[in-house]
Amino acid sequence: MKPFVFRLEALRKIRTRREEERQQELAIAAGNYRTAVAALQELQQQLDVLLVKCEQEKQVGTTISTLIDYENYLWVLREQCERQQEAVNHLNEQRVAALKALEEAMKERKAVDKLKAKRLEHYEELRLQEEQKVLDELAGAMSQRYQGSDYE
């Protein structure tokens, strides 16, 4: 009997390669997301520190121009935080999309792997049936040989 050959091996390799690509895309998207979150946290920390300084300046008593400068800088930081939050949201959507793409690629590869396993199982059944047939023929031939001889 011929050895087992999975005719869809090329498709399985393509699906495996696609899954690996999706894993890389997810890793990149997750890294970009983490970087953006860290940048947002940094901006929020700067904003918090500046708010405390601004309140301290108000308590001590300072010039109007200094308070206006603080307010302007606070406004800039808030705008940056908003833009960074939008970037984080967008990158999170990309990360989720990459995760879904990976899940789909894994599902496709697993379907081909299951098909391969079923075909291999069927091949093994046929091989065992053929082996059993050969053994039955040998047993029948030996039985006929012993029945026709004088060994009884």
PDB file of C-alpha atoms in Angstrom, residues 22-150:
ATOM      1  CA  ARG A  22      -1.955  37.047  12.173  1.00  0.00           C
ATOM      2  CA  GLN A  23      -0.059  36.282  15.389  1.00  0.00           C
ATOM      3  CA  GLN A  24       2.629  38.763  14.370  1.00  0.00           C
ATOM      4  CA  GLU A  25       0.006  41.365  13.478  1.00  0.00           C
ATOM      5  CA  LEU A  26      -1.642  40.879  16.859  1.00  0.00           C
ATOM      6  CA  ALA A  27       1.699  41.235  18.635  1.00  0.00           C
ATOM      7  CA  ILE A  28       2.379  44.500  16.800  1.00  0.00           C
ATOM      8  CA  ALA A  29      -1.133  45.823  17.481  1.00  0.00           C
ATOM      9  CA  ALA A  30      -0.890  44.873  21.157  1.00  0.00           C
ATOM     10  CA  GLY A  31       2.518  46.541  21.432  1.00  0.00           C
ATOM     11  CA  ASN A  32       1.224  49.727  19.816  1.00  0.00           C
ATOM     12  CA  TYR A  33      -1.765  49.692  22.169  1.00  0.00           C
ATOM     13  CA  ARG A  34       0.423  49.255  25.263  1.00  0.00           C
ATOM     14  CA  THR A  35       2.696  52.078  24.110  1.00  0.00           C
ATOM     15  CA  ALA A  36      -0.272  54.389  23.569  1.00  0.00           C
ATOM     16  CA  VAL A  37      -1.732  53.523  26.974  1.00  0.00           C
ATOM     17  CA  ALA A  38       1.615  54.256  28.622  1.00  0.00           C
ATOM     18  CA  ALA A  39       1.788  57.621  26.824  1.00  0.00           C
ATOM     19  CA  LEU A  40      -1.755  58.435  27.970  1.00  0.00           C
ATOM     20  CA  GLN A  41      -0.897  57.559  31.557  1.00  0.00           C
ATOM     21  CA  GLU A  42       2.175  59.795  31.332  1.00  0.00           C
ATOM     22  CA  LEU A  43       0.079  62.700  30.056  1.00  0.00           C
ATOM     23  CA  GLN A  44      -2.506  62.181  32.787  1.00  0.00           C
ATOM     24  CA  GLN A  45       0.231  62.099  35.394  1.00  0.00           C
ATOM     25  CA  GLN A  46       1.657  65.360  34.044  1.00  0.00           C
ATOM     26  CA  LEU A  47      -1.826  66.860  34.146  1.00  0.00           C
ATOM     27  CA  ASP A  48      -2.331  65.753  37.745  1.00  0.00           C
ATOM     28  CA  VAL A  49       1.027  67.199  38.809  1.00  0.00           C
ATOM     29  CA  LEU A  50       0.272  70.475  37.067  1.00  0.00           C
ATOM     30  CA  LEU A  51      -3.168  70.681  38.679  1.00  0.00           C
ATOM     31  CA  VAL A  52      -1.559  70.315  42.118  1.00  0.00           C
ATOM     32  CA  LYS A  53       1.039  72.983  41.293  1.00  0.00           C
ATOM     33  CA  CYS A  54      -1.658  75.306  39.988  1.00  0.00           C
ATOM     34  CA  GLU A  55      -3.691  74.903  43.176  1.00  0.00           C
ATOM     35  CA  GLN A  56      -0.592  75.545  45.280  1.00  0.00           C
ATOM     36  CA  GLU A  57       0.104  78.706  43.303  1.00  0.00           C
ATOM     37  CA  LYS A  58      -3.466  79.868  43.855  1.00  0.00           C
ATOM     38  CA  GLN A  59      -3.113  79.253  47.597  1.00  0.00           C
ATOM     39  CA  VAL A  60       0.188  81.114  47.862  1.00  0.00           C
ATOM     40  CA  GLY A  61      -0.956  83.943  45.701  1.00  0.00           C
ATOM     41  CA  THR A  62       0.696  84.592  42.395  1.00  0.00           C
ATOM     42  CA  THR A  63       0.394  86.877  39.430  1.00  0.00           C
ATOM     43  CA  ILE A  64      -2.457  86.670  36.972  1.00  0.00           C
ATOM     44  CA  SER A  65      -0.067  86.036  34.100  1.00  0.00           C
ATOM     45  CA  THR A  66       1.357  82.967  35.884  1.00  0.00           C
ATOM     46  CA  LEU A  67      -2.144  81.622  36.497  1.00  0.00           C
ATOM     47  CA  ILE A  68      -3.042  82.248  32.854  1.00  0.00           C
ATOM     48  CA  ASP A  69       0.092  80.371  31.813  1.00  0.00           C
ATOM     49  CA  TYR A  70      -0.920  77.461  34.053  1.00  0.00           C
ATOM     50  CA  GLU A  71      -4.445  77.482  32.620  1.00  0.00           C
ATOM     51  CA  ASN A  72      -3.143  77.551  29.057  1.00  0.00           C
ATOM     52  CA  TYR A  73      -0.768  74.677  29.759  1.00  0.00           C
ATOM     53  CA  LEU A  74      -3.570  72.753  31.473  1.00  0.00           C
ATOM     54  CA  TRP A  75      -5.740  73.277  28.406  1.00  0.00           C
ATOM     55  CA  VAL A  76      -2.951  71.996  26.124  1.00  0.00           C
ATOM     56  CA  LEU A  77      -2.412  68.931  28.320  1.00  0.00           C
ATOM     57  CA  ARG A  78      -6.149  68.183  28.382  1.00  0.00           C
ATOM     58  CA  GLU A  79      -6.274  68.413  24.590  1.00  0.00           C
ATOM     59  CA  GLN A  80      -3.286  66.091  24.314  1.00  0.00           C
ATOM     60  CA  CYS A  81      -4.973  63.658  26.722  1.00  0.00           C
ATOM     61  CA  GLU A  82      -8.134  63.688  24.612  1.00  0.00           C
ATOM     62  CA  ARG A  83      -6.215  63.071  21.395  1.00  0.00           C
ATOM     63  CA  GLN A  84      -4.185  60.327  23.073  1.00  0.00           C
ATOM     64  CA  GLN A  85      -7.385  58.729  24.408  1.00  0.00           C
ATOM     65  CA  GLU A  86      -8.763  58.708  20.863  1.00  0.00           C
ATOM     66  CA  ALA A  87      -5.542  57.093  19.669  1.00  0.00           C
ATOM     67  CA  VAL A  88      -5.791  54.489  22.445  1.00  0.00           C
ATOM     68  CA  ASN A  89      -9.391  53.733  21.466  1.00  0.00           C
ATOM     69  CA  HIS A  90      -8.416  53.393  17.809  1.00  0.00           C
ATOM     70  CA  LEU A  91      -5.457  51.157  18.621  1.00  0.00           C
ATOM     71  CA  ASN A  92      -7.652  49.040  20.866  1.00  0.00           C
ATOM     72  CA  GLU A  93     -10.069  48.559  17.957  1.00  0.00           C
ATOM     73  CA  GLN A  94      -7.126  47.504  15.784  1.00  0.00           C
ATOM     74  CA  ARG A  95      -5.966  45.089  18.489  1.00  0.00           C
ATOM     75  CA  VAL A  96      -9.438  43.551  18.763  1.00  0.00           C
ATOM     76  CA  ALA A  97      -9.659  43.256  14.973  1.00  0.00           C
ATOM     77  CA  ALA A  98      -6.246  41.563  14.870  1.00  0.00           C
ATOM     78  CA  LEU A  99      -7.375  39.163  17.588  1.00  0.00           C
ATOM     79  CA  LYS A 100     -10.512  38.273  15.626  1.00  0.00           C
ATOM     80  CA  ALA A 101      -8.434  37.770  12.475  1.00  0.00           C
ATOM     81  CA  LEU A 102      -6.123  35.446  14.417  1.00  0.00           C
ATOM     82  CA  GLU A 103      -9.071  33.490  15.794  1.00  0.00           C
ATOM     83  CA  GLU A 104     -10.461  33.093  12.268  1.00  0.00           C
ATOM     84  CA  ALA A 105      -7.079  31.975  10.909  1.00  0.00           C
ATOM     85  CA  MET A 106      -6.758  29.459  13.759  1.00  0.00           C
ATOM     86  CA  LYS A 107     -10.246  28.146  13.016  1.00  0.00           C
ATOM     87  CA  GLU A 108      -9.393  27.699   9.335  1.00  0.00           C
ATOM     88  CA  ARG A 109      -6.131  25.896  10.141  1.00  0.00           C
ATOM     89  CA  LYS A 110      -7.825  23.646  12.674  1.00  0.00           C
ATOM     90  CA  ALA A 111     -10.452  22.683  10.085  1.00  0.00           C
ATOM     91  CA  VAL A 112      -7.712  21.539   7.698  1.00  0.00           C
ATOM     92  CA  ASP A 113      -5.918  19.741  10.547  1.00  0.00           C
ATOM     93  CA  LYS A 114      -9.139  17.901  11.441  1.00  0.00           C
ATOM     94  CA  LEU A 115      -9.599  16.915   7.819  1.00  0.00           C
ATOM     95  CA  LYS A 116      -6.032  15.614   7.721  1.00  0.00           C
ATOM     96  CA  ALA A 117      -6.601  13.627  10.919  1.00  0.00           C
ATOM     97  CA  LYS A 118      -9.798  12.100   9.501  1.00  0.00           C
ATOM     98  CA  ARG A 119      -8.100  11.157   6.263  1.00  0.00           C
ATOM     99  CA  LEU A 120      -5.150   9.666   8.133  1.00  0.00           C
ATOM    100  CA  GLU A 121      -7.550   7.677  10.305  1.00  0.00           C
ATOM    101  CA  HIS A 122      -9.360   6.426   7.187  1.00  0.00           C
ATOM    102  CA  TYR A 123      -6.013   5.522   5.603  1.00  0.00           C
ATOM    103  CA  GLU A 124      -5.028   3.562   8.717  1.00  0.00           C
ATOM    104  CA  GLU A 125      -8.348   1.696   8.646  1.00  0.00           C
ATOM    105  CA  LEU A 126      -7.811   0.754   4.992  1.00  0.00           C
ATOM    106  CA  ARG A 127      -4.244  -0.311   5.727  1.00  0.00           C
ATOM    107  CA  LEU A 128      -5.392  -2.507   8.598  1.00  0.00           C
ATOM    108  CA  GLN A 129      -8.143  -4.019   6.440  1.00  0.00           C
ATOM    109  CA  GLU A 130      -5.618  -4.788   3.717  1.00  0.00           C
ATOM    110  CA  GLU A 131      -3.238  -6.289   6.271  1.00  0.00           C
ATOM    111  CA  GLN A 132      -6.037  -8.414   7.704  1.00  0.00           C
ATOM    112  CA  LYS A 133      -6.990  -9.563   4.219  1.00  0.00           C
ATOM    113  CA  VAL A 134      -3.401 -10.664   3.526  1.00  0.00           C
ATOM    114  CA  LEU A 135      -3.248 -12.476   6.872  1.00  0.00           C
ATOM    115  CA  ASP A 136      -6.584 -14.192   6.201  1.00  0.00           C
ATOM    116  CA  GLU A 137      -5.355 -15.318   2.779  1.00  0.00           C
ATOM    117  CA  LEU A 138      -2.155 -16.675   4.330  1.00  0.00           C
ATOM    118  CA  ALA A 139      -4.104 -18.446   7.035  1.00  0.00           C
ATOM    119  CA  GLY A 140      -6.460 -19.925   4.443  1.00  0.00           C
ATOM    120  CA  ALA A 141      -3.561 -21.074   2.264  1.00  0.00           C
ATOM    121  CA  MET A 142      -1.777 -22.624   5.224  1.00  0.00           C
ATOM    122  CA  SER A 143      -4.985 -24.273   6.366  1.00  0.00           C
ATOM    123  CA  GLN A 144      -5.521 -25.786   2.920  1.00  0.00           C
ATOM    124  CA  ARG A 145      -1.904 -26.943   2.797  1.00  0.00           C
ATOM    125  CA  TYR A 146      -2.165 -28.689   6.179  1.00  0.00           C
ATOM    126  CA  GLN A 147      -5.523 -30.248   5.362  1.00  0.00           C
ATOM    127  CA  GLY A 148      -4.168 -31.720   2.158  1.00  0.00           C
ATOM    128  CA  SER A 149      -1.029 -33.144   3.747  1.00  0.00           C
ATOM    129  CA  ASP A 150      -0.367 -36.341   5.725  1.00  0.00           C
TER     130      ASP A 150
END
